[in-house]
XYZ file of C-alpha atoms in Angstrom:
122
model
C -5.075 -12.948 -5.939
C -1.647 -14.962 -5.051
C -2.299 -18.222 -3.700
C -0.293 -18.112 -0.778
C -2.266 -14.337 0.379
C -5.707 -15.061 2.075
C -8.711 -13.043 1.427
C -7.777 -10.536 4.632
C -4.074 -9.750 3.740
C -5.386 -8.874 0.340
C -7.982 -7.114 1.618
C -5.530 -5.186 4.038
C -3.155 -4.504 0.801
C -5.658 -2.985 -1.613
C -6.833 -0.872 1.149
C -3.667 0.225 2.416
C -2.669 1.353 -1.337
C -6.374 3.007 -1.702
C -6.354 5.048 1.693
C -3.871 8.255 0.214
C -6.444 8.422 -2.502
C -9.701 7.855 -0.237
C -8.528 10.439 2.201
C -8.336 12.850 -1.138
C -11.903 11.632 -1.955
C -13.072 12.067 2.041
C -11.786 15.577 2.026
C -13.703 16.540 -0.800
C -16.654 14.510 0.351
C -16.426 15.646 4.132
C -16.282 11.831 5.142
C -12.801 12.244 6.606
C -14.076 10.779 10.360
C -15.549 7.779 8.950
C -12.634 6.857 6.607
C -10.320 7.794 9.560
C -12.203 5.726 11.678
C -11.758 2.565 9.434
C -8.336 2.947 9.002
C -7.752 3.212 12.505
C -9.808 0.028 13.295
C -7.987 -1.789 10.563
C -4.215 -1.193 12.228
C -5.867 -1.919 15.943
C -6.986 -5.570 14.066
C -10.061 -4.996 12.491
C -11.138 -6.734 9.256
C -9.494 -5.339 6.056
C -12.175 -6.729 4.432
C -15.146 -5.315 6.314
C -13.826 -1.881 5.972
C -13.666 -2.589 2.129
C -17.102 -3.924 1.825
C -18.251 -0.653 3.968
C -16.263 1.626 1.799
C -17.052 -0.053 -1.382
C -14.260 -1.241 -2.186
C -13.642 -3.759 -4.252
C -10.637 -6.256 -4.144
C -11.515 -8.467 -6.137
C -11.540 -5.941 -8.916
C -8.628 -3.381 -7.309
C -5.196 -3.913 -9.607
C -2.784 -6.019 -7.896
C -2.026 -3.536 -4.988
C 1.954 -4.834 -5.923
C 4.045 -3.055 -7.604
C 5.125 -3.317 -11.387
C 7.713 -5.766 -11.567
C 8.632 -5.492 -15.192
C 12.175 -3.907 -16.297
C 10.617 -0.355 -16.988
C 12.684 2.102 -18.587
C 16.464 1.914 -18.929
C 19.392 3.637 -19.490
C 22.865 2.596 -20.676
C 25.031 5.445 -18.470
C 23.678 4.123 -14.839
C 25.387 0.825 -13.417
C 23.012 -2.009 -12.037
C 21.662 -1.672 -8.855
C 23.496 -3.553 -6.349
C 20.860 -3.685 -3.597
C 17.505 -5.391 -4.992
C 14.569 -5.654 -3.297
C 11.237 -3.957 -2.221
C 9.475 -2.518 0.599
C 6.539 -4.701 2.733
C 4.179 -3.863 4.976
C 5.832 -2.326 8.422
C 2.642 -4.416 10.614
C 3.512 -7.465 8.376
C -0.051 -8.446 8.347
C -0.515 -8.360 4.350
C 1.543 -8.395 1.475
C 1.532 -5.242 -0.361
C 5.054 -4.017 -1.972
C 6.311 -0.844 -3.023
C 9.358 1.103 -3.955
C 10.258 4.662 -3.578
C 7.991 7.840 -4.830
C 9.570 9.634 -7.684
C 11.029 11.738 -5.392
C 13.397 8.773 -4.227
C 11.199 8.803 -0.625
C 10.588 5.404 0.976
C 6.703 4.374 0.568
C 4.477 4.538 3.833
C 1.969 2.289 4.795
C -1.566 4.304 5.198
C -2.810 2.103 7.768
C -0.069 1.857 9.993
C 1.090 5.236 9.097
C 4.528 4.439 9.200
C 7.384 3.331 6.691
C 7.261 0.404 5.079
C 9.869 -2.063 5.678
C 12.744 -2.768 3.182
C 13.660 -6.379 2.764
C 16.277 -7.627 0.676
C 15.352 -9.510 -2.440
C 12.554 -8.232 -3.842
C-alpha cells in the first residue's frame, strides 16, 4: 500500500475495482441486495473498509487496484501519444487509476457509478 493512501482510500480502491466482478458473483449467488446495499453505503460515506471486512475482502492481499504502468506492447507504425495521463476516482475519495476498456471506453467507478475522471499526467 502507497504511503501517502490511508487504510480507507485503499480500502475504497480495491473495492471499487472488485464490485463489476462481485456483482457477477452476487448474481450467481442471489446476494445482489446485500452487495448493492454496501456499495451504496460506501458512495453515501460509509467505510470502504467495513464493507470489505463484511464481504471478505481482502486488501491487504487484493493486487494493487492501479493500473499496470509498465510500457506494454508496442508498435513502430503508431506515433507517441501526445496526451498522457490516467483516469481517478470521479468522488476523489481514494486513489484507484485506470485507463480505457479494450474497447477504447472510459473506465467507471462502481461505487459512484459514474466516469472516472481524466487528469493529465498520469
Amino acid at each position: 500500500m502507497p504511503a501517502t493512501v490511508d487504510g480507507e482510500q485503499y480500502a475504497l480502491a480495491v473495492f471499487c475495482a472488485a464490485v463489476p466482478g462481485l456483482r457477477t458473483r452476487a448474481v450467481r449467488g442471489f446476494w445482489e441486495d446485500t452487495l448493492e446495499m454496501h456499495v451504496a453505503e460506501v458512495a453515501a460515506g460509509g467505510s470502504a473498509v467495513s464493507a470489505c471486512k463484511e464481504l471478505k475482502l481482502d486488501p491487504a492481499a487484493a493486487p494493487p487496484p492501479n493500473r499496470d504502468d509498465g510500457t506494454g506492447p508496442r508498435t513502430d507504425w503508431l506515433p507517441v501519444p501526445s496526451l498522457v495521463g490516467g483516469y481517478v476516482c470521479p468522488g476523489k475519495r481514494c486513489a484507484r487509476r485506470a485507463d480505457r476498456d479494450d474497447d477504447a471506453r472510459p473506465p467507471r467507478c462502481a461505487v459512484f457509478d459514474e466516469q472516472m475522471r481524466f487528469v493529465r499526467g498520469g
